[in-house]
Coordinates of C-alpha atoms and ligand atoms in Angstrom, one line a residue:
M1 CA 7.2 8.2 -6.2
Q2 CA 4.7 10.7 -5.0
V3 CA 1.0 10.5 -5.7
P4 CA -0.6 13.3 -3.7
Y5 CA -4.3 12.5 -4.3
D6 CA -7.3 11.4 -2.2
S7 CA -10.5 10.4 -4.0
G8 CA -9.5 12.3 -7.2
Q9 CA -8.6 15.5 -5.3
R10 CA -5.1 16.8 -5.1
S11 CA -3.3 17.6 -1.8
V12 CA -6.4 17.4 0.4
R13 CA -7.0 15.1 3.3
M14 CA -4.8 11.9 2.7
G15 CA -3.7 13.5 -0.6
A16 CA -1.6 15.9 1.5
G17 CA 0.3 13.0 3.1
P18 CA 2.8 12.3 0.3
L19 CA 3.6 16.1 0.1
H20 CA 4.0 16.4 3.9
L21 CA 6.3 13.3 4.1
V22 CA 8.6 14.8 1.6
Q23 CA 8.4 18.4 3.0
K24 CA 9.2 17.1 6.5
G25 CA 12.3 15.3 5.2
L26 CA 11.6 11.7 4.5
L27 CA 13.9 11.7 1.5
D28 CA 16.7 13.4 3.5
R29 CA 16.4 10.6 6.1
L30 CA 16.7 8.0 3.5
T31 CA 19.7 9.7 1.9
E32 CA 21.4 9.9 5.4
A33 CA 20.8 6.2 5.7
G34 CA 23.0 5.7 2.6
H35 CA 20.3 5.4 -0.2
T36 CA 20.3 7.4 -3.4
I37 CA 16.9 8.9 -3.9
R38 CA 15.1 10.3 -6.9
L39 CA 11.6 11.8 -6.5
V40 CA 9.1 11.1 -9.3
E41 CA 5.9 13.1 -9.1
V42 CA 2.8 11.5 -10.5
E43 CA 0.1 13.9 -11.4
S44 CA -3.4 13.8 -13.1
R45 CA -3.9 15.5 -16.4
L46 CA -7.6 15.1 -16.7
E47 CA -9.7 18.1 -17.4
F48 CA -12.8 16.9 -15.8
A49 CA -11.9 14.8 -12.7
T50 CA -14.1 12.1 -11.2
E51 CA -12.8 9.9 -8.3
I52 CA -12.7 6.8 -10.5
S53 CA -11.2 8.4 -13.7
V54 CA -8.5 10.1 -11.7
A55 CA -7.7 7.0 -9.6
F56 CA -7.1 4.8 -12.6
E57 CA -5.3 7.5 -14.7
L58 CA -2.9 7.9 -11.8
A59 CA -2.5 4.2 -11.5
A60 CA -1.6 4.0 -15.2
T61 CA 1.0 6.7 -14.9
L62 CA 2.3 5.1 -11.7
A63 CA 2.6 1.7 -13.5
A64 CA 4.8 3.4 -16.2
A65 CA 6.9 5.0 -13.5
V66 CA 7.4 1.7 -11.7
R67 CA 8.4 0.0 -14.9
Q68 CA 10.9 2.8 -15.6
A69 CA 12.4 2.4 -12.1
N70 CA 12.8 -1.3 -12.7
E71 CA 14.6 -0.6 -15.9
D72 CA 16.9 1.8 -14.1
F73 CA 17.5 -0.7 -11.3
R74 CA 15.9 1.6 -8.8
F75 CA 13.5 0.5 -6.0
P76 CA 10.0 2.0 -6.3
L77 CA 8.7 3.3 -3.0
V78 CA 5.3 4.8 -3.6
L79 CA 3.9 7.6 -1.3
A80 CA 0.2 7.7 -2.1
G81 CA -2.9 9.2 -0.6
N82 CA -5.0 6.2 -1.6
C83 CA -4.7 2.4 -1.4
I84 CA -6.1 2.1 -4.9
S85 CA -2.6 3.2 -6.1
A86 CA -1.6 -0.4 -5.4
V87 CA -3.2 -1.4 -8.7
G88 CA -0.7 0.8 -10.6
T89 CA 2.3 -0.2 -8.5
V90 CA 1.7 -3.9 -9.0
A91 CA 0.9 -3.5 -12.7
G92 CA 4.3 -1.9 -13.1
C93 CA 6.2 -4.8 -11.4
E94 CA 7.9 -7.5 -13.4
G95 CA 6.2 -10.9 -13.2
Q96 CA 3.5 -11.5 -10.6
P97 CA 4.6 -10.4 -7.1
A98 CA 2.8 -11.7 -4.0
V99 CA 1.1 -9.0 -1.9
V100 CA 1.5 -8.2 1.8
W101 CA -1.2 -5.7 2.7
F102 CA -0.8 -4.0 6.1
D103 CA -4.1 -2.2 6.7
A104 CA -6.7 -1.9 9.5
H105 CA -9.2 -2.6 6.8
S106 CA -9.3 -5.4 4.2
D107 CA -10.4 -3.1 1.3
L108 CA -12.4 -6.0 0.0
N109 CA -15.6 -4.2 -0.9
T110 CA -16.9 -4.0 -4.5
P111 CA -19.3 -1.6 -6.2
E112 CA -22.0 -4.1 -5.4
T113 CA -21.2 -4.4 -1.6
S114 CA -19.9 -0.9 -0.8
L115 CA -22.2 1.2 1.4
S116 CA -19.9 4.3 1.2
G117 CA -19.1 4.3 -2.5
Y118 CA -15.5 5.0 -1.4
L119 CA -13.1 3.5 -4.0
D120 CA -10.3 2.8 -1.5
G121 CA -12.6 0.3 0.3
M122 CA -12.4 -1.7 -3.0
A123 CA -8.7 -1.4 -3.5
L124 CA -7.7 -5.0 -2.7
S125 CA -10.8 -6.3 -4.6
A126 CA -9.5 -4.4 -7.6
L127 CA -6.0 -5.9 -7.2
I128 CA -7.3 -9.4 -7.2
G129 CA -9.6 -8.8 -10.1
R130 CA -12.9 -9.0 -8.3
C131 CA -14.0 -5.5 -9.6
W132 CA -13.0 -2.8 -12.0
S133 CA -11.4 -5.6 -14.0
M134 CA -11.8 -3.9 -17.4
I135 CA -10.2 -0.6 -16.5
T136 CA -7.4 -2.1 -14.5
R137 CA -6.6 -4.6 -17.2
K138 CA -6.9 -2.4 -20.3
R139 CA -6.0 1.1 -18.9
V140 CA -3.5 0.2 -16.2
G141 CA -2.1 -3.1 -17.5
L142 CA -2.8 -5.0 -14.3
K143 CA -2.6 -8.8 -14.2
A144 CA -5.0 -9.7 -11.3
V145 CA -3.1 -11.1 -8.3
P146 CA -4.2 -14.7 -7.3
E147 CA -5.7 -14.7 -3.9
R148 CA -3.4 -17.4 -2.6
L149 CA -0.6 -14.9 -3.1
V150 CA -2.2 -12.2 -0.8
A151 CA -1.7 -11.7 2.9
L152 CA -3.6 -9.2 5.0
V153 CA -1.6 -8.0 8.1
G154 CA -3.1 -6.2 11.2
T155 CA -6.5 -6.2 9.6
R156 CA -9.3 -5.8 12.2
D157 CA -12.0 -3.4 11.0
L158 CA -14.1 -5.6 8.6
D159 CA -17.7 -5.4 7.6
Q160 CA -19.9 -8.5 7.4
V161 CA -19.5 -9.0 3.6
E162 CA -15.8 -8.8 3.9
R163 CA -15.7 -11.3 6.7
E164 CA -17.8 -13.7 4.8
Y165 CA -15.6 -13.3 1.7
L166 CA -12.5 -14.0 3.6
T167 CA -14.0 -17.2 5.1
N168 CA -14.1 -18.6 1.6
S169 CA -11.0 -17.1 0.2
P170 CA -7.4 -18.4 0.3
I171 CA -6.2 -14.9 1.3
V172 CA -4.2 -15.2 4.5
V173 CA -5.2 -13.0 7.4
L174 CA -2.6 -12.2 10.1
P175 CA -4.2 -10.3 12.9
S176 CA -2.2 -7.9 15.1
S177 CA -1.9 -10.7 17.7
S178 CA -0.5 -13.3 15.2
T179 CA 2.6 -15.3 16.0
D180 CA 6.1 -15.4 14.4
S181 CA 5.4 -18.9 13.2
A182 CA 2.2 -17.7 11.4
L183 CA 4.3 -15.1 9.6
E184 CA 6.9 -17.8 8.7
D185 CA 4.2 -20.0 7.3
T186 CA 2.8 -17.1 5.3
L187 CA 6.2 -16.1 3.9
K188 CA 6.7 -19.8 2.9
R189 CA 3.5 -19.6 0.9
L190 CA 4.2 -16.2 -0.7
E191 CA 7.8 -16.8 -1.7
I192 CA 6.9 -19.0 -4.6
A193 CA 5.9 -15.7 -6.4
G194 CA 9.6 -14.8 -6.3
A195 CA 9.0 -11.2 -5.1
I196 CA 6.5 -9.3 -2.9
Y197 CA 4.8 -5.9 -3.0
I198 CA 4.5 -4.5 0.5
H199 CA 1.5 -2.2 1.0
V200 CA 1.4 -0.2 4.2
D201 CA -1.8 1.7 4.9
L202 CA -0.6 3.7 8.0
D203 CA -3.9 3.1 9.7
V204 CA -2.6 -0.4 10.4
L205 CA -0.8 1.2 13.4
D206 CA -2.5 1.2 16.7
P207 CA -4.0 4.6 17.7
S208 CA -1.6 4.6 20.7
V209 CA 1.1 5.3 18.1
G210 CA -0.8 8.2 16.6
R211 CA -3.6 8.9 14.2
A212 CA -3.0 8.2 10.5
N213 CA -6.4 9.2 9.1
L214 CA -10.1 9.4 9.8
F215 CA -10.6 5.7 9.6
A216 CA -8.2 4.6 12.4
A217 CA -9.3 1.6 14.5
P218 CA -8.2 0.2 17.8
C219 CA -6.1 -3.0 18.4
G220 CA -3.5 -2.3 15.7
L221 CA 0.2 -2.9 15.3
Q222 CA 3.1 -1.0 17.0
V223 CA 5.8 0.5 14.7
E224 CA 8.4 -2.0 16.0
Q225 CA 6.2 -4.9 14.9
V226 CA 5.8 -3.5 11.4
V227 CA 9.5 -2.8 11.1
S228 CA 10.5 -6.2 12.3
M229 CA 8.0 -8.0 10.0
I230 CA 9.3 -6.0 7.0
D231 CA 12.8 -6.8 7.9
R232 CA 12.0 -10.5 8.0
M233 CA 10.1 -10.4 4.7
G234 CA 13.0 -8.6 3.0
A235 CA 15.5 -11.2 4.3
R236 CA 13.5 -13.9 2.7
I237 CA 11.8 -12.6 -0.5
P238 CA 13.0 -9.8 -2.8
I239 CA 10.8 -6.7 -2.5
A240 CA 9.6 -5.6 -5.9
A241 CA 7.9 -2.4 -4.7
A242 CA 6.3 -0.9 -1.7
A243 CA 3.9 1.8 -0.7
L244 CA 3.1 4.1 2.3
T245 CA -0.5 5.2 2.0
A246 CA -3.4 6.9 3.7
Y247 CA -1.6 9.4 5.8
D248 CA -3.6 12.5 6.6
P249 CA -1.3 15.1 8.3
S250 CA -4.3 17.2 9.4
V251 CA -5.3 14.5 12.0
D252 CA -1.7 13.8 13.1
S253 CA -1.8 16.5 15.7
T254 CA 1.4 15.3 17.6
G255 CA 3.4 14.4 14.5
S256 CA 3.9 10.9 15.9
M257 CA 2.5 9.3 12.8
L258 CA 5.0 11.2 10.7
D259 CA 7.8 9.8 12.8
A260 CA 6.3 6.3 12.4
A261 CA 6.1 6.8 8.6
F262 CA 9.7 7.7 8.5
R263 CA 10.7 4.6 10.5
I264 CA 8.6 2.3 8.3
G265 CA 9.8 4.0 5.1
R266 CA 13.4 3.5 6.2
A267 CA 12.7 -0.1 7.1
I268 CA 11.3 -0.8 3.7
V269 CA 14.1 0.8 1.7
D270 CA 16.7 -0.9 3.9
A271 CA 15.0 -4.3 3.5
A272 CA 14.6 -3.8 -0.3
S273 CA 18.3 -3.0 -0.8
R274 CA 19.3 -6.4 0.6
H275 CA 18.5 -8.1 -2.7
R276 CA 19.7 -5.3 -4.9
Ligands
LIG1 MN1 -6.5 0.8 2.9

């Protein structure tokens, strides 16, 4: 599924990422790997676009597309500009999946704590029902995800408010340096949900891999680490849906992030097909 928007605007900045991934052959790679692919394009129909109205309209359309994929026994891989797309993807999943959130940032701001006003900085807060609860529930059909079913992976660029929030929250944080046994313990905790949603904001990767977007931060994960974690998750828990987000091709001057996205996309679809 392709959601080529960033902050309500189509095909600019990270909104160009989903289009670029497809143009450069992500779907061909997945087909070569033996998967049958169908591209579903998610578009906004609003006449007057605001960041918030477009974000949740896209989420509602995406939720319906994810539900349809489930009915057709197809695995939903979402290519989205923004992390707020997660609200729609999870709303479309059957039951209540746990959430594994690969991201340099925790996206745990709210309208009350955000200094930038940037909606993606509130994406995980929206998913757990801390903010935007009316529109996510009534317009998108989201059931807020309990915090004990959420794990942040590779997260290192947090503001003070987010740090304090995490101190008192059951959300698990696995920093880039975390051990295999920490991942095992986390999966043990998440598997009671019966399924997981894997969210990969590509800025989780270390800048030595390449540049995903304008918000990249040092001390991130290597591609091999992300791939091996996804592989272990898929071996243990069925993957209900996944997303690759926040890729801005205009800052990826070498194309190395494109290659990383291909490898992670392939790892996700391979891992998801284990239980299908
Ligand atoms: Mn993010």
